[in-house]
């Protein structure tokens, strides 16, 4: 069965520090992977997405993610976080065999200390 | 930019009552989705639609109906609300549908069923 695991429910970092949010997926087919961000009391917004090609994809606001087929991972990174990055981050898997099958991870709450 | 609005933003309902959540998008997207967000579950798909007049069951459709009377509007209907349906509901639209689609989310509706 397909699944997405975000092993860290909460992450706290200081402003200016680097960041990695982890995402592991389970799927035997071709994965389409997304990171969305949810700011307090708002809907989700797309940060970046990966279909194929270069395993490192760039997103908005300095975020990037690296796809690893061997590790079944799609970790999100940022070199230097800002307090405004505090939000909930969702890793999302879309399955190539079912166009409307979208699986959300449970999310990681990021708290950036000013 | 994509614009998805939801109404009401907050709703208190009584057990056994009927609740209608409305969603409007001005992007002319064919595909629309209803999710619920609960702590520890991420987002889960309730119903989706390919276009006006179509509705399809998602992963957790029991207790919910959907209606897509036009390209712009997609409603979620709880005929007999129960406390277990207390949640935050998100509507989203997508242009392409399918596994490569970016979804644009509304701000959410907080529903409390007493």
JSON list of C-alpha atoms in Angstrom, two decimals, chain B:
[
{"chain": "B", "resi": 1, "resn": "UNK", "atom": "CA", "xyz": [-3.29, 33.74, -9.16]},
{"chain": "B", "resi": 2, "resn": "UNK", "atom": "CA", "xyz": [-5.59, 30.89, -8.17]},
{"chain": "B", "resi": 3, "resn": "UNK", "atom": "CA", "xyz": [-8.46, 31.92, -5.95]},
{"chain": "B", "resi": 4, "resn": "UNK", "atom": "CA", "xyz": [-10.50, 29.46, -3.95]},
{"chain": "B", "resi": 5, "resn": "UNK", "atom": "CA", "xyz": [-12.95, 30.69, -1.35]},
{"chain": "B", "resi": 6, "resn": "UNK", "atom": "CA", "xyz": [-14.98, 28.78, 1.19]},
{"chain": "B", "resi": 7, "resn": "UNK", "atom": "CA", "xyz": [-18.04, 29.62, 3.23]},
{"chain": "B", "resi": 8, "resn": "UNK", "atom": "CA", "xyz": [-18.73, 29.64, 6.02]},
{"chain": "B", "resi": 9, "resn": "UNK", "atom": "CA", "xyz": [-15.31, 29.92, 7.62]},
{"chain": "B", "resi": 10, "resn": "UNK", "atom": "CA", "xyz": [-16.66, 28.64, 10.93]},
{"chain": "B", "resi": 11, "resn": "UNK", "atom": "CA", "xyz": [-19.77, 26.61, 11.64]},
{"chain": "B", "resi": 12, "resn": "UNK", "atom": "CA", "xyz": [-21.37, 25.13, 14.74]},
{"chain": "B", "resi": 13, "resn": "UNK", "atom": "CA", "xyz": [-23.96, 22.47, 14.04]},
{"chain": "B", "resi": 14, "resn": "UNK", "atom": "CA", "xyz": [-26.10, 20.13, 16.12]},
{"chain": "B", "resi": 15, "resn": "UNK", "atom": "CA", "xyz": [-26.02, 16.38, 15.86]},
{"chain": "B", "resi": 16, "resn": "UNK", "atom": "CA", "xyz": [-28.52, 15.20, 13.27]},
{"chain": "B", "resi": 17, "resn": "UNK", "atom": "CA", "xyz": [-28.68, 18.53, 11.54]},
{"chain": "B", "resi": 18, "resn": "UNK", "atom": "CA", "xyz": [-27.89, 19.23, 7.90]},
{"chain": "B", "resi": 19, "resn": "UNK", "atom": "CA", "xyz": [-24.72, 21.13, 7.04]},
{"chain": "B", "resi": 20, "resn": "UNK", "atom": "CA", "xyz": [-23.68, 22.51, 3.68]},
{"chain": "B", "resi": 21, "resn": "UNK", "atom": "CA", "xyz": [-20.15, 23.73, 3.07]},
{"chain": "B", "resi": 22, "resn": "UNK", "atom": "CA", "xyz": [-19.61, 25.79, -0.04]},
{"chain": "B", "resi": 23, "resn": "UNK", "atom": "CA", "xyz": [-16.59, 26.31, -2.23]},
{"chain": "B", "resi": 24, "resn": "UNK", "atom": "CA", "xyz": [-16.08, 28.69, -5.11]},
{"chain": "B", "resi": 25, "resn": "UNK", "atom": "CA", "xyz": [-13.13, 28.95, -7.48]},
{"chain": "B", "resi": 26, "resn": "UNK", "atom": "CA", "xyz": [-12.48, 31.61, -10.07]},
{"chain": "B", "resi": 27, "resn": "UNK", "atom": "CA", "xyz": [-9.67, 29.79, -11.87]},
{"chain": "B", "resi": 28, "resn": "UNK", "atom": "CA", "xyz": [-11.83, 27.94, -14.35]},
{"chain": "B", "resi": 29, "resn": "UNK", "atom": "CA", "xyz": [-10.28, 24.69, -13.18]},
{"chain": "B", "resi": 30, "resn": "UNK", "atom": "CA", "xyz": [-12.05, 21.49, -14.10]},
{"chain": "B", "resi": 31, "resn": "UNK", "atom": "CA", "xyz": [-11.14, 19.55, -10.99]},
{"chain": "B", "resi": 32, "resn": "UNK", "atom": "CA", "xyz": [-12.22, 20.23, -7.46]},
{"chain": "B", "resi": 33, "resn": "UNK", "atom": "CA", "xyz": [-11.66, 18.37, -4.22]},
{"chain": "B", "resi": 34, "resn": "UNK", "atom": "CA", "xyz": [-12.94, 18.23, -0.66]},
{"chain": "B", "resi": 35, "resn": "UNK", "atom": "CA", "xyz": [-10.62, 17.17, 2.16]},
{"chain": "B", "resi": 36, "resn": "UNK", "atom": "CA", "xyz": [-10.83, 17.04, 5.90]},
{"chain": "B", "resi": 37, "resn": "UNK", "atom": "CA", "xyz": [-7.88, 17.69, 8.17]},
{"chain": "B", "resi": 38, "resn": "UNK", "atom": "CA", "xyz": [-7.62, 16.07, 11.55]},
{"chain": "B", "resi": 39, "resn": "UNK", "atom": "CA", "xyz": [-4.75, 16.01, 13.98]},
{"chain": "B", "resi": 40, "resn": "UNK", "atom": "CA", "xyz": [-2.57, 13.01, 13.28]},
{"chain": "B", "resi": 41, "resn": "UNK", "atom": "CA", "xyz": [-4.09, 12.29, 9.89]},
{"chain": "B", "resi": 42, "resn": "UNK", "atom": "CA", "xyz": [-2.91, 14.94, 7.51]},
{"chain": "B", "resi": 43, "resn": "UNK", "atom": "CA", "xyz": [-5.53, 15.61, 4.81]},
{"chain": "B", "resi": 44, "resn": "UNK", "atom": "CA", "xyz": [-7.92, 12.94, 3.60]},
{"chain": "B", "resi": 45, "resn": "UNK", "atom": "CA", "xyz": [-9.93, 13.08, 0.39]},
{"chain": "B", "resi": 46, "resn": "UNK", "atom": "CA", "xyz": [-13.72, 12.97, 0.81]},
{"chain": "B", "resi": 47, "resn": "UNK", "atom": "CA", "xyz": [-15.07, 13.70, -2.68]},
{"chain": "B", "resi": 48, "resn": "UNK", "atom": "CA", "xyz": [-13.78, 15.13, -5.91]},
{"chain": "B", "resi": 49, "resn": "UNK", "atom": "CA", "xyz": [-15.17, 16.28, -9.22]},
{"chain": "B", "resi": 50, "resn": "UNK", "atom": "CA", "xyz": [-13.98, 16.33, -12.83]},
{"chain": "B", "resi": 51, "resn": "UNK", "atom": "CA", "xyz": [-16.31, 19.12, -13.84]},
{"chain": "B", "resi": 52, "resn": "UNK", "atom": "CA", "xyz": [-19.82, 20.46, -13.62]},
{"chain": "B", "resi": 53, "resn": "UNK", "atom": "CA", "xyz": [-22.32, 17.71, -12.91]},
{"chain": "B", "resi": 54, "resn": "UNK", "atom": "CA", "xyz": [-19.75, 15.12, -11.79]},
{"chain": "B", "resi": 55, "resn": "UNK", "atom": "CA", "xyz": [-18.92, 13.92, -8.31]},
{"chain": "B", "resi": 56, "resn": "UNK", "atom": "CA", "xyz": [-16.73, 10.99, -7.30]},
{"chain": "B", "resi": 57, "resn": "UNK", "atom": "CA", "xyz": [-16.03, 9.31, -3.99]},
{"chain": "B", "resi": 58, "resn": "UNK", "atom": "CA", "xyz": [-12.65, 9.77, -2.41]},
{"chain": "B", "resi": 59, "resn": "UNK", "atom": "CA", "xyz": [-11.11, 7.78, 0.40]},
{"chain": "B", "resi": 60, "resn": "UNK", "atom": "CA", "xyz": [-13.57, 8.62, 3.18]},
{"chain": "B", "resi": 61, "resn": "UNK", "atom": "CA", "xyz": [-16.97, 9.44, 1.58]},
{"chain": "B", "resi": 62, "resn": "UNK", "atom": "CA", "xyz": [-19.26, 7.87, 4.17]},
{"chain": "B", "resi": 63, "resn": "UNK", "atom": "CA", "xyz": [-21.60, 10.42, 5.71]},
{"chain": "B", "resi": 64, "resn": "UNK", "atom": "CA", "xyz": [-20.92, 13.01, 3.04]},
{"chain": "B", "resi": 65, "resn": "UNK", "atom": "CA", "xyz": [-22.46, 14.00, -0.28]},
{"chain": "B", "resi": 66, "resn": "UNK", "atom": "CA", "xyz": [-21.10, 16.40, -2.85]},
{"chain": "B", "resi": 67, "resn": "UNK", "atom": "CA", "xyz": [-22.62, 18.59, -5.49]},
{"chain": "B", "resi": 68, "resn": "UNK", "atom": "CA", "xyz": [-21.00, 20.35, -8.46]},
{"chain": "B", "resi": 69, "resn": "UNK", "atom": "CA", "xyz": [-23.70, 22.47, -10.08]},
{"chain": "B", "resi": 70, "resn": "UNK", "atom": "CA", "xyz": [-21.27, 24.59, -12.07]},
{"chain": "B", "resi": 71, "resn": "UNK", "atom": "CA", "xyz": [-17.61, 24.90, -12.99]},
{"chain": "B", "resi": 72, "resn": "UNK", "atom": "CA", "xyz": [-17.10, 27.38, -10.16]},
{"chain": "B", "resi": 73, "resn": "UNK", "atom": "CA", "xyz": [-18.99, 25.80, -7.28]},
{"chain": "B", "resi": 74, "resn": "UNK", "atom": "CA", "xyz": [-18.52, 22.59, -5.34]},
{"chain": "B", "resi": 75, "resn": "UNK", "atom": "CA", "xyz": [-20.48, 21.87, -2.17]},
{"chain": "B", "resi": 76, "resn": "UNK", "atom": "CA", "xyz": [-20.03, 19.31, 0.57]},
{"chain": "B", "resi": 77, "resn": "UNK", "atom": "CA", "xyz": [-23.21, 18.20, 2.29]},
{"chain": "B", "resi": 78, "resn": "UNK", "atom": "CA", "xyz": [-23.58, 16.48, 5.64]},
{"chain": "B", "resi": 79, "resn": "UNK", "atom": "CA", "xyz": [-27.18, 15.28, 5.70]},
{"chain": "B", "resi": 80, "resn": "UNK", "atom": "CA", "xyz": [-27.07, 14.07, 9.31]},
{"chain": "B", "resi": 81, "resn": "UNK", "atom": "CA", "xyz": [-24.10, 15.62, 11.05]},
{"chain": "B", "resi": 82, "resn": "UNK", "atom": "CA", "xyz": [-22.34, 13.66, 13.78]},
{"chain": "B", "resi": 83, "resn": "UNK", "atom": "CA", "xyz": [-19.69, 14.75, 16.32]},
{"chain": "B", "resi": 84, "resn": "UNK", "atom": "CA", "xyz": [-17.14, 12.59, 14.49]},
{"chain": "B", "resi": 85, "resn": "UNK", "atom": "CA", "xyz": [-17.43, 15.01, 11.58]},
{"chain": "B", "resi": 86, "resn": "UNK", "atom": "CA", "xyz": [-16.00, 17.82, 13.66]},
{"chain": "B", "resi": 87, "resn": "UNK", "atom": "CA", "xyz": [-12.96, 18.83, 11.66]},
{"chain": "B", "resi": 88, "resn": "UNK", "atom": "CA", "xyz": [-11.40, 21.41, 9.38]},
{"chain": "B", "resi": 89, "resn": "UNK", "atom": "CA", "xyz": [-12.56, 21.06, 5.78]},
{"chain": "B", "resi": 90, "resn": "UNK", "atom": "CA", "xyz": [-10.54, 22.22, 2.81]},
{"chain": "B", "resi": 91, "resn": "UNK", "atom": "CA", "xyz": [-11.64, 22.69, -0.75]},
{"chain": "B", "resi": 92, "resn": "UNK", "atom": "CA", "xyz": [-9.11, 22.69, -3.57]},
{"chain": "B", "resi": 93, "resn": "UNK", "atom": "CA", "xyz": [-9.11, 23.12, -7.31]},
{"chain": "B", "resi": 94, "resn": "UNK", "atom": "CA", "xyz": [-6.74, 21.83, -9.96]},
{"chain": "B", "resi": 95, "resn": "UNK", "atom": "CA", "xyz": [-6.46, 22.49, -13.65]},
{"chain": "B", "resi": 96, "resn": "UNK", "atom": "CA", "xyz": [-5.11, 19.25, -14.97]},
{"chain": "B", "resi": 97, "resn": "UNK", "atom": "CA", "xyz": [-6.32, 16.61, -12.61]},
{"chain": "B", "resi": 98, "resn": "UNK", "atom": "CA", "xyz": [-4.18, 13.59, -12.23]},
{"chain": "B", "resi": 99, "resn": "UNK", "atom": "CA", "xyz": [-0.91, 12.96, -10.56]},
{"chain": "B", "resi": 100, "resn": "UNK", "atom": "CA", "xyz": [0.97, 15.99, -11.84]},
{"chain": "B", "resi": 101, "resn": "UNK", "atom": "CA", "xyz": [-1.62, 18.51, -10.80]},
{"chain": "B", "resi": 102, "resn": "UNK", "atom": "CA", "xyz": [-0.90, 21.36, -8.42]},
{"chain": "B", "resi": 103, "resn": "UNK", "atom": "CA", "xyz": [-3.87, 21.89, -6.17]},
{"chain": "B", "resi": 104, "resn": "UNK", "atom": "CA", "xyz": [-4.95, 25.33, -5.00]},
{"chain": "B", "resi": 105, "resn": "UNK", "atom": "CA", "xyz": [-6.53, 25.32, -1.57]},
{"chain": "B", "resi": 106, "resn": "UNK", "atom": "CA", "xyz": [-9.13, 27.47, 0.06]},
{"chain": "B", "resi": 107, "resn": "UNK", "atom": "CA", "xyz": [-8.65, 28.84, 3.60]},
{"chain": "B", "resi": 108, "resn": "UNK", "atom": "CA", "xyz": [-10.68, 26.08, 5.24]},
{"chain": "B", "resi": 109, "resn": "UNK", "atom": "CA", "xyz": [-13.93, 25.77, 7.19]},
{"chain": "B", "resi": 110, "resn": "UNK", "atom": "CA", "xyz": [-13.87, 24.85, 10.87]},
{"chain": "B", "resi": 111, "resn": "UNK", "atom": "CA", "xyz": [-16.90, 22.70, 11.68]},
{"chain": "B", "resi": 112, "resn": "UNK", "atom": "CA", "xyz": [-17.92, 21.81, 15.21]},
{"chain": "B", "resi": 113, "resn": "UNK", "atom": "CA", "xyz": [-20.76, 19.33, 15.61]},
{"chain": "B", "resi": 114, "resn": "UNK", "atom": "CA", "xyz": [-22.25, 19.31, 19.10]}
]
